[in-house]
Amino acid sequence: MTRPRHTLITGATGALGGALAREHAARGDRLTLQGRRPAALARIAAECQGLGSEVTTQAVDLAAPEALAEWLAVQATDPPERLIASAGLNAHPAGDTILEADADSAAILEVNLRAPLQLIRTLAPAMADRGRGEILLISSLAAWHGLAVAPTYSATKAALKAYGEALAGRLRPHGVAVTVVMPGYFDSPMARAMPGPHPAMQSPETAARHVRRAADRQRLMIAFPQPLAMGCRWLGLAPRAISHRILRLLGYAPR
């Protein structure tokens, strides 16, 4: 009998993380799930167990480096075949303020960027020693062109994109595949709180299927939905005066 694949998902209590957990549970994976909210984490675990998956959970705050390091030391003894860094935060300048609050910006940097790097620095060497593994980094279409309504969020997603591209070349000779995932809007409290319009919003389940299929094919990068992805990439290539004007007209920047 084939041994179940071990998949570790951070941010499993979020909309996309929970959908990814159910998507992989339905395919028989053995799951390790992380989230900040114990009650929500227990609910997701029960749903995945109902789909036939063996599930281990840990309610750990990714913004707490010491707690994260302690948890990862345990995970390194049984490294996953597939690591999905799905946890993420966002915040926006409020009212008449120019930038996000210092505390919000610091938390976004911790969860969106430092924590995924700590995950990879701990678990990738074990994957490389084993000669196989898959790492998925959840970036965003905002990585193509930063959004004035979410500067720190945009910066972390652009950094993840660049890090994932570099990491892919570094780890491929060791049998470890890296996929950078650049989704648009999927229905979640975080997406709905984002200022500006939310075009082509997908369900978390649809987004999770895109992610899982890209991982199965070991694609270097996936950006979706396609029309929005093409538009965002064009904004990143266009002269800044033009792209900034378009984003202002669409409501993604102050007028």
Short mmCIF file of C-alpha atoms in Angstrom, two decimals, residues 15-247:
data_model
loop_
_atom_site.label_atom_id
_atom_site.label_comp_id
_atom_site.label_asym_id
_atom_site.label_seq_id
_atom_site.Cartn_x
_atom_site.Cartn_y
_atom_site.Cartn_z
CA ALA A 15 -10.00 30.69 3.98
CA LEU A 16 -7.36 29.43 1.54
CA GLY A 17 -5.47 27.37 4.13
CA GLY A 18 -8.63 25.56 5.18
CA ALA A 19 -9.58 24.88 1.56
CA LEU A 20 -6.07 23.57 0.89
CA ALA A 21 -6.33 21.29 3.92
CA ARG A 22 -9.62 19.82 2.70
CA GLU A 23 -8.31 19.52 -0.87
CA HIS A 24 -5.31 17.48 0.28
CA ALA A 25 -7.29 15.48 2.83
CA ALA A 26 -9.66 14.37 0.07
CA ARG A 27 -6.64 12.93 -1.75
CA GLY A 28 -5.48 10.93 1.24
CA ASP A 29 -2.60 13.09 2.48
CA ARG A 30 -1.40 12.94 6.06
CA LEU A 31 -1.71 16.50 7.30
CA THR A 32 0.13 18.73 9.73
CA LEU A 33 -1.89 21.93 10.16
CA GLN A 34 -0.88 25.18 11.83
CA GLY A 35 -3.16 28.04 12.78
CA ARG A 36 -3.52 30.76 15.41
CA ARG A 37 -7.10 30.00 16.51
CA PRO A 38 -7.44 26.69 18.39
CA ALA A 39 -11.21 26.32 17.97
CA ALA A 40 -11.09 27.00 14.23
CA LEU A 41 -8.07 24.69 13.87
CA ALA A 42 -9.95 21.88 15.62
CA ARG A 43 -12.91 22.37 13.29
CA ILE A 44 -10.72 22.19 10.16
CA ALA A 45 -8.96 19.10 11.55
CA ALA A 46 -12.32 17.38 12.16
CA GLU A 47 -13.41 18.13 8.60
CA CYS A 48 -10.19 16.66 7.22
CA GLN A 49 -10.45 13.60 9.45
CA GLY A 50 -13.98 13.14 8.13
CA LEU A 51 -12.45 12.96 4.66
CA GLY A 52 -10.20 10.13 5.83
CA SER A 53 -7.02 12.04 6.59
CA GLU A 54 -4.69 11.57 9.55
CA VAL A 55 -4.27 15.06 11.03
CA THR A 56 -1.87 16.65 13.50
CA THR A 57 -2.45 20.25 14.57
CA GLN A 58 -0.53 22.96 16.36
CA ALA A 59 -1.90 26.34 17.42
CA VAL A 60 1.27 28.43 17.19
CA ASP A 61 1.66 32.13 16.41
CA LEU A 62 3.96 32.58 13.43
CA ALA A 63 4.77 36.07 14.68
CA ALA A 64 6.39 34.56 17.79
CA PRO A 65 9.87 33.46 16.60
CA GLU A 66 10.75 31.35 19.65
CA ALA A 67 7.46 29.44 19.64
CA LEU A 68 7.77 28.91 15.88
CA ALA A 69 11.35 27.66 16.22
CA GLU A 70 10.31 25.19 18.94
CA TRP A 71 7.49 23.82 16.78
CA LEU A 72 9.71 23.58 13.70
CA ALA A 73 12.36 21.66 15.61
CA VAL A 74 9.73 18.94 16.10
CA GLN A 75 8.65 19.09 12.44
CA ALA A 76 12.24 18.64 11.28
CA THR A 77 12.23 15.14 12.77
CA ASP A 78 9.41 14.20 10.37
CA PRO A 79 9.74 16.68 7.48
CA PRO A 80 6.81 16.93 5.07
CA GLU A 81 6.94 15.91 1.44
CA ARG A 82 4.91 19.03 0.63
CA LEU A 83 5.17 22.33 2.52
CA ILE A 84 2.56 25.02 1.83
CA ALA A 85 3.27 28.40 3.42
CA SER A 86 -0.27 29.74 3.27
CA ALA A 87 -0.49 32.00 6.33
CA GLY A 88 -0.78 35.70 5.61
CA LEU A 89 -1.83 39.04 7.06
CA ASN A 90 -2.85 42.35 5.54
CA ALA A 91 -3.55 45.86 6.83
CA HIS A 92 -4.21 49.23 5.26
CA PRO A 93 -3.53 52.87 6.07
CA ALA A 94 -6.51 53.98 8.15
CA GLY A 95 -8.38 57.24 7.83
CA ASP A 96 -6.07 60.14 6.95
CA THR A 97 -2.87 58.31 7.91
CA ILE A 98 -0.21 58.00 5.23
CA LEU A 99 1.02 54.47 6.03
CA GLU A 100 -0.05 51.43 8.01
CA ALA A 101 0.35 51.49 11.79
CA ASP A 102 3.81 50.38 12.95
CA ALA A 103 2.40 47.35 14.78
CA ASP A 104 0.41 46.25 11.73
CA SER A 105 3.40 46.62 9.43
CA ALA A 106 5.64 44.66 11.81
CA ALA A 107 3.11 41.82 12.09
CA ILE A 108 2.74 41.59 8.31
CA LEU A 109 6.51 41.35 7.89
CA GLU A 110 6.73 38.65 10.56
CA VAL A 111 3.92 36.42 9.27
CA ASN A 112 4.16 37.00 5.52
CA LEU A 113 7.92 36.98 5.11
CA ARG A 114 10.06 36.06 8.10
CA ALA A 115 7.98 33.01 9.10
CA PRO A 116 8.03 31.38 5.61
CA LEU A 117 11.79 31.90 5.45
CA GLN A 118 12.17 30.29 8.87
CA LEU A 119 9.99 27.38 7.75
CA ILE A 120 12.14 26.82 4.69
CA ARG A 121 15.47 27.26 6.44
CA THR A 122 14.43 24.58 8.92
CA LEU A 123 12.70 22.07 6.64
CA ALA A 124 14.33 22.45 3.21
CA PRO A 125 17.68 20.92 4.28
CA ALA A 126 15.87 17.79 5.46
CA MET A 127 13.97 17.62 2.17
CA ALA A 128 17.24 18.02 0.26
CA ASP A 129 18.92 15.29 2.33
CA ARG A 130 16.00 12.99 1.46
CA GLY A 131 16.30 13.93 -2.22
CA ARG A 132 12.68 14.99 -2.76
CA GLY A 133 10.16 17.53 -1.60
CA GLU A 134 7.85 20.34 -2.68
CA ILE A 135 7.61 23.88 -1.32
CA LEU A 136 4.76 26.22 -2.18
CA LEU A 137 4.95 29.92 -1.37
CA ILE A 138 1.68 31.86 -1.49
CA SER A 139 2.52 35.23 -3.01
CA SER A 140 -0.07 37.45 -4.73
CA LEU A 141 -0.80 39.22 -7.98
CA ALA A 142 0.11 42.34 -6.00
CA ALA A 143 3.73 41.17 -6.38
CA TRP A 144 3.69 42.35 -10.01
CA HIS A 145 2.94 45.96 -9.01
CA GLY A 146 2.63 47.20 -5.44
CA LEU A 147 -0.76 48.57 -4.37
CA ALA A 148 -0.88 51.95 -2.66
CA VAL A 149 -3.73 50.70 -0.45
CA ALA A 150 -1.48 47.95 1.00
CA PRO A 151 2.22 48.88 0.78
CA THR A 152 3.68 46.45 3.33
CA TYR A 153 1.54 43.54 2.13
CA SER A 154 2.64 44.22 -1.47
CA ALA A 155 6.28 44.35 -0.40
CA THR A 156 6.13 40.99 1.40
CA LYS A 157 4.42 39.29 -1.55
CA ALA A 158 6.98 40.68 -4.00
CA ALA A 159 9.76 39.45 -1.71
CA LEU A 160 8.21 35.97 -1.56
CA LYS A 161 8.00 35.87 -5.35
CA ALA A 162 11.69 36.78 -5.72
CA TYR A 163 12.75 34.41 -2.93
CA GLY A 164 10.77 31.54 -4.43
CA GLU A 165 12.29 32.09 -7.87
CA ALA A 166 15.79 32.08 -6.40
CA LEU A 167 15.04 29.13 -4.14
CA ALA A 168 13.79 27.06 -7.07
CA GLY A 169 17.18 27.27 -8.76
CA ARG A 170 18.96 26.55 -5.50
CA LEU A 171 16.93 23.47 -4.51
CA ARG A 172 16.09 21.85 -7.86
CA PRO A 173 19.46 19.99 -8.06
CA HIS A 174 18.60 18.44 -4.68
CA GLY A 175 15.22 17.09 -5.83
CA VAL A 176 13.14 19.80 -4.13
CA ALA A 177 10.60 21.63 -6.31
CA VAL A 178 9.47 25.18 -5.50
CA THR A 179 6.21 26.70 -6.74
CA VAL A 180 5.40 30.40 -6.40
CA VAL A 181 1.63 30.87 -6.24
CA MET A 182 0.24 34.27 -7.26
CA PRO A 183 -3.53 34.31 -6.68
CA GLY A 184 -5.93 37.15 -7.24
CA TYR A 185 -8.96 37.66 -5.02
CA PHE A 186 -10.54 34.66 -3.35
CA ASP A 187 -13.49 35.07 -1.01
CA SER A 188 -12.23 35.68 2.52
CA PRO A 189 -12.51 38.32 5.25
CA MET A 190 -9.04 39.58 4.31
CA ALA A 191 -9.97 39.99 0.65
CA ARG A 192 -13.25 41.71 1.44
CA ALA A 193 -11.45 44.16 3.75
CA MET A 194 -9.09 45.14 0.92
CA PRO A 195 -9.86 48.66 -0.33
CA GLY A 196 -10.87 49.01 -3.95
CA PRO A 197 -12.80 46.69 -6.27
CA HIS A 198 -12.45 42.90 -6.10
CA PRO A 199 -12.62 41.69 -9.71
CA ALA A 200 -12.88 38.02 -10.64
CA MET A 201 -13.18 36.92 -7.00
CA GLN A 202 -13.03 33.13 -6.76
CA SER A 203 -14.04 30.73 -4.03
CA PRO A 204 -11.26 29.45 -1.74
CA GLU A 205 -12.02 25.95 -3.01
CA THR A 206 -11.38 26.99 -6.62
CA ALA A 207 -8.13 28.67 -5.60
CA ALA A 208 -7.07 25.56 -3.65
CA ARG A 209 -7.62 23.36 -6.70
CA HIS A 210 -5.42 25.67 -8.79
CA VAL A 211 -2.70 25.50 -6.13
CA ARG A 212 -2.82 21.73 -5.72
CA ARG A 213 -2.71 21.09 -9.47
CA ALA A 214 0.26 23.43 -9.87
CA ALA A 215 2.06 21.58 -7.08
CA ASP A 216 1.28 18.19 -8.61
CA ARG A 217 2.83 19.38 -11.88
CA GLN A 218 5.75 20.99 -10.02
CA ARG A 219 5.26 24.26 -11.84
CA LEU A 220 7.69 27.05 -11.01
CA MET A 221 4.92 29.66 -10.92
CA ILE A 222 1.17 29.92 -11.24
CA ALA A 223 -0.83 33.17 -11.45
CA PHE A 224 -4.63 33.18 -11.58
CA PRO A 225 -7.26 34.02 -12.66
CA GLN A 226 -5.66 34.48 -16.06
CA PRO A 227 -7.25 37.76 -17.29
CA LEU A 228 -6.52 39.53 -13.99
CA ALA A 229 -3.02 38.02 -13.86
CA MET A 230 -2.25 39.32 -17.35
CA GLY A 231 -3.48 42.78 -16.40
CA CYS A 232 -1.39 42.87 -13.21
CA ARG A 233 1.70 41.72 -15.05
CA TRP A 234 1.15 44.43 -17.67
CA LEU A 235 0.92 47.02 -14.87
CA GLY A 236 4.30 45.85 -13.64
CA LEU A 237 5.84 46.35 -17.10
CA ALA A 238 4.11 49.61 -18.03
CA PRO A 239 5.69 53.03 -17.39
CA ARG A 240 5.02 53.95 -13.79
CA ALA A 241 3.16 57.15 -14.66
CA ILE A 242 0.66 55.10 -16.67
CA SER A 243 0.27 52.24 -14.16
CA HIS A 244 -0.16 54.65 -11.24
CA ARG A 245 -2.82 56.60 -13.12
CA ILE A 246 -4.73 53.42 -13.96
CA LEU A 247 -4.59 52.22 -10.35
#
